[in-house]
Amino acid sequence: MKTIDRILYRMKREGPVTAKMLAEEFKLTTMGVRQHMLGLEEDGLVDFEDVKVKEGRPTRHWHLTPKGHKRFADRHGDLIIQMLDSVEELFGRSGLDQVVERRENQTFEQYQAELAQAENLEEKLQILTTLREQEGYMAELQRDGEDFILIENHCPICHAAEHCPSLCRSELTIFQRLLGKDIQVERNEHIIAGERRCTYRIKKS
């Protein structure tokens, strides 16, 4: 992977970053990283915000622009949208709802089979995170006290979900069905709403 692609991937997965952090992580000079960032800025892929610190100059934090995020978009997004439009045109809104419901049930059954051997909530979430990572969601699991946070730094169906919001609602429904009535699943951050990632807080009711 080229250095520029590694930088973009790092920003997509981890969020805003400084040149110093990238230099240390990728064993580059800070000046070299800044040159890369300026080139990416000229291409419209990154932008920055200067954050004030207690002492000295503000620290420059770089982040992806909407154009930068689209570098990771699903290459098949336009095709999916065309298919969804065709379904709705041929079979109406109810036909489209049936397609989304069918996808939801198939995904649920697949996940349910994978989670069948898990003995507790944490094991279920670890398996679920791995499945989502394999599907391109750049997923990771974190612990927050008694709660868990499922983080998805990318959404490979984002383009289609913007066109058909019920796909997003379906994802949340799948998680809730998998984990059961005793577990509460809340979506706290949402890519479709303009945020950098989707996050789900998962806790016992």
XYZ file of C-alpha atoms in Angstrom:
205
model
C 0.000 0.000 0.000
C 1.360 3.436 -0.949
C 2.137 5.878 1.852
C -0.699 8.187 0.819
C -3.179 5.312 0.853
C -1.901 4.223 4.277
C -2.393 7.760 5.583
C -5.938 7.951 4.208
C -6.789 4.526 5.621
C -5.407 5.526 9.024
C -7.547 8.677 9.029
C -10.629 6.780 7.907
C -10.224 4.199 10.631
C -9.011 6.386 13.517
C -10.251 9.893 12.724
C -8.343 13.211 12.971
C -4.575 12.957 13.283
C -1.515 15.206 13.502
C 1.527 15.116 11.224
C 3.667 14.151 14.199
C 1.464 11.154 14.983
C 1.632 9.952 11.380
C 5.389 10.473 11.230
C 5.901 8.333 14.341
C 3.506 5.633 13.193
C 4.851 5.308 9.648
C 8.497 6.118 10.497
C 8.588 9.209 8.276
C 9.844 12.728 8.849
C 7.287 15.262 10.002
C 8.200 17.427 7.013
C 7.594 14.493 4.667
C 4.167 13.875 6.178
C 3.265 17.557 5.880
C 4.142 17.450 2.177
C 1.846 14.472 1.741
C -0.929 16.287 3.609
C -0.569 19.414 1.500
C -0.856 17.303 -1.636
C -3.959 15.573 -0.277
C -5.393 18.966 0.681
C -4.878 20.244 -2.861
C -6.748 17.177 -4.120
C -9.608 18.000 -1.765
C -9.251 14.763 0.189
C -8.235 16.212 3.572
C -8.715 19.401 5.551
C -7.438 20.575 8.927
C -8.441 22.258 12.142
C -5.998 24.066 14.420
C -6.703 23.037 18.020
C -5.572 25.310 20.832
C -3.293 23.855 23.489
C -2.312 25.205 26.908
C 1.169 26.206 25.802
C 2.718 27.024 22.441
C 1.192 27.012 18.981
C -2.139 25.374 18.186
C -1.862 21.768 17.028
C -2.985 21.058 13.477
C -5.337 18.082 13.240
C -6.025 16.656 9.786
C -9.254 14.901 8.848
C -10.887 13.470 5.755
C -13.244 15.630 3.713
C -16.477 14.203 2.258
C -14.490 13.629 -0.942
C -11.869 11.771 1.089
C -14.505 9.537 2.662
C -15.872 8.730 -0.783
C -12.499 7.212 -1.683
C -13.672 4.276 0.424
C -17.204 4.111 -0.942
C -18.641 0.869 -2.259
C -17.754 0.589 -5.941
C -21.056 -1.191 -6.546
C -23.181 1.515 -4.923
C -24.600 2.938 -8.147
C -25.543 -0.525 -9.372
C -27.355 -1.296 -6.105
C -29.290 1.974 -6.335
C -30.327 1.189 -9.907
C -31.553 -2.209 -8.774
C -33.488 -0.705 -5.858
C -35.075 1.839 -8.199
C -36.035 -0.945 -10.601
C -37.629 -2.996 -7.815
C -39.650 -0.006 -6.625
C -40.705 0.886 -10.180
C -41.806 -2.661 -10.988
C -43.295 -3.750 -7.660
C -43.979 -0.512 -5.790
C -42.867 0.530 -2.333
C -44.200 -2.656 -0.786
C -42.007 -4.681 -3.142
C -38.953 -2.689 -2.088
C -39.841 -3.195 1.586
C -40.031 -6.938 0.961
C -36.557 -6.941 -0.600
C -35.114 -5.076 2.409
C -36.916 -7.425 4.802
C -35.612 -10.457 2.920
C -32.053 -9.120 3.135
C -32.539 -8.474 6.857
C -33.735 -12.018 7.501
C -30.925 -13.598 5.477
C -28.302 -11.518 7.287
C -29.864 -12.290 10.659
C -29.852 -16.033 9.958
C -26.223 -15.927 8.835
C -25.118 -13.984 11.919
C -27.242 -16.089 14.253
C -25.545 -19.278 13.028
C -22.107 -17.732 13.605
C -23.005 -16.546 17.108
C -24.600 -19.840 18.166
C -21.509 -21.080 20.031
C -20.918 -17.839 21.969
C -21.386 -18.244 25.715
C -21.902 -14.612 26.720
C -22.550 -11.134 25.380
C -18.895 -10.240 24.937
C -18.191 -13.352 22.867
C -21.237 -12.626 20.699
C -20.042 -9.083 20.074
C -16.503 -10.199 19.272
C -17.840 -12.589 16.626
C -20.217 -9.944 15.286
C -17.368 -7.433 15.061
C -15.276 -9.916 13.085
C -18.166 -10.561 10.688
C -18.696 -6.852 10.125
C -14.960 -6.303 9.624
C -14.944 -9.020 6.956
C -17.839 -7.288 5.217
C -15.904 -4.021 4.934
C -17.280 -2.006 7.849
C -13.847 -1.380 9.432
C -15.408 -2.586 12.671
C -13.944 -2.628 16.157
C -15.273 -3.323 19.648
C -14.525 -1.271 22.749
C -15.514 -1.578 26.387
C -16.993 1.389 28.262
C -17.559 0.379 31.854
C -20.322 -2.233 31.792
C -21.298 -1.259 28.231
C -19.816 -2.192 24.868
C -19.307 0.136 21.921
C -19.434 -1.358 18.433
C -17.687 1.044 16.073
C -18.005 0.954 12.287
C -15.584 3.385 10.679
C -16.886 2.713 7.179
C -20.215 1.742 5.641
C -19.934 -0.198 2.370
C -23.673 0.259 1.734
C -23.683 3.979 2.608
C -24.531 5.145 -0.923
C -27.477 2.770 -1.115
C -28.577 3.557 2.459
C -28.728 7.286 1.670
C -31.103 6.385 -1.138
C -33.027 3.789 0.890
C -32.929 4.671 4.644
C -34.740 1.456 5.565
C -31.437 -0.366 4.963
C -29.966 1.520 7.937
C -32.974 0.812 10.123
C -32.644 -2.829 9.142
C -29.028 -2.975 10.366
C -30.066 -1.743 13.810
C -32.956 -4.214 13.884
C -30.607 -7.104 13.072
C -28.335 -6.255 16.010
C -31.285 -6.003 18.379
C -32.778 -9.312 17.201
C -29.429 -11.060 17.559
C -28.743 -9.893 21.093
C -32.258 -10.311 22.486
C -34.750 -8.352 24.558
C -32.496 -8.163 27.614
C -29.921 -6.128 25.661
C -30.373 -2.527 24.578
C -28.762 -1.335 21.330
C -28.508 2.418 20.674
C -26.983 4.036 17.597
C -25.144 7.114 18.916
C -23.233 8.182 15.797
C -24.457 7.794 12.237
C -22.560 8.216 8.973
C -25.753 9.026 7.080
C -26.315 11.933 9.496
C -22.937 13.383 8.493
C -20.797 11.915 11.257
C -17.452 10.210 10.680
C -18.572 6.753 11.726
C -21.454 4.702 13.086
C -21.317 3.688 16.742
C -23.638 1.458 18.724
C -23.820 1.436 22.508
C -24.773 -2.031 23.698
C -25.817 -2.602 27.286
C -27.997 -4.787 29.454
C -31.521 -3.432 29.905
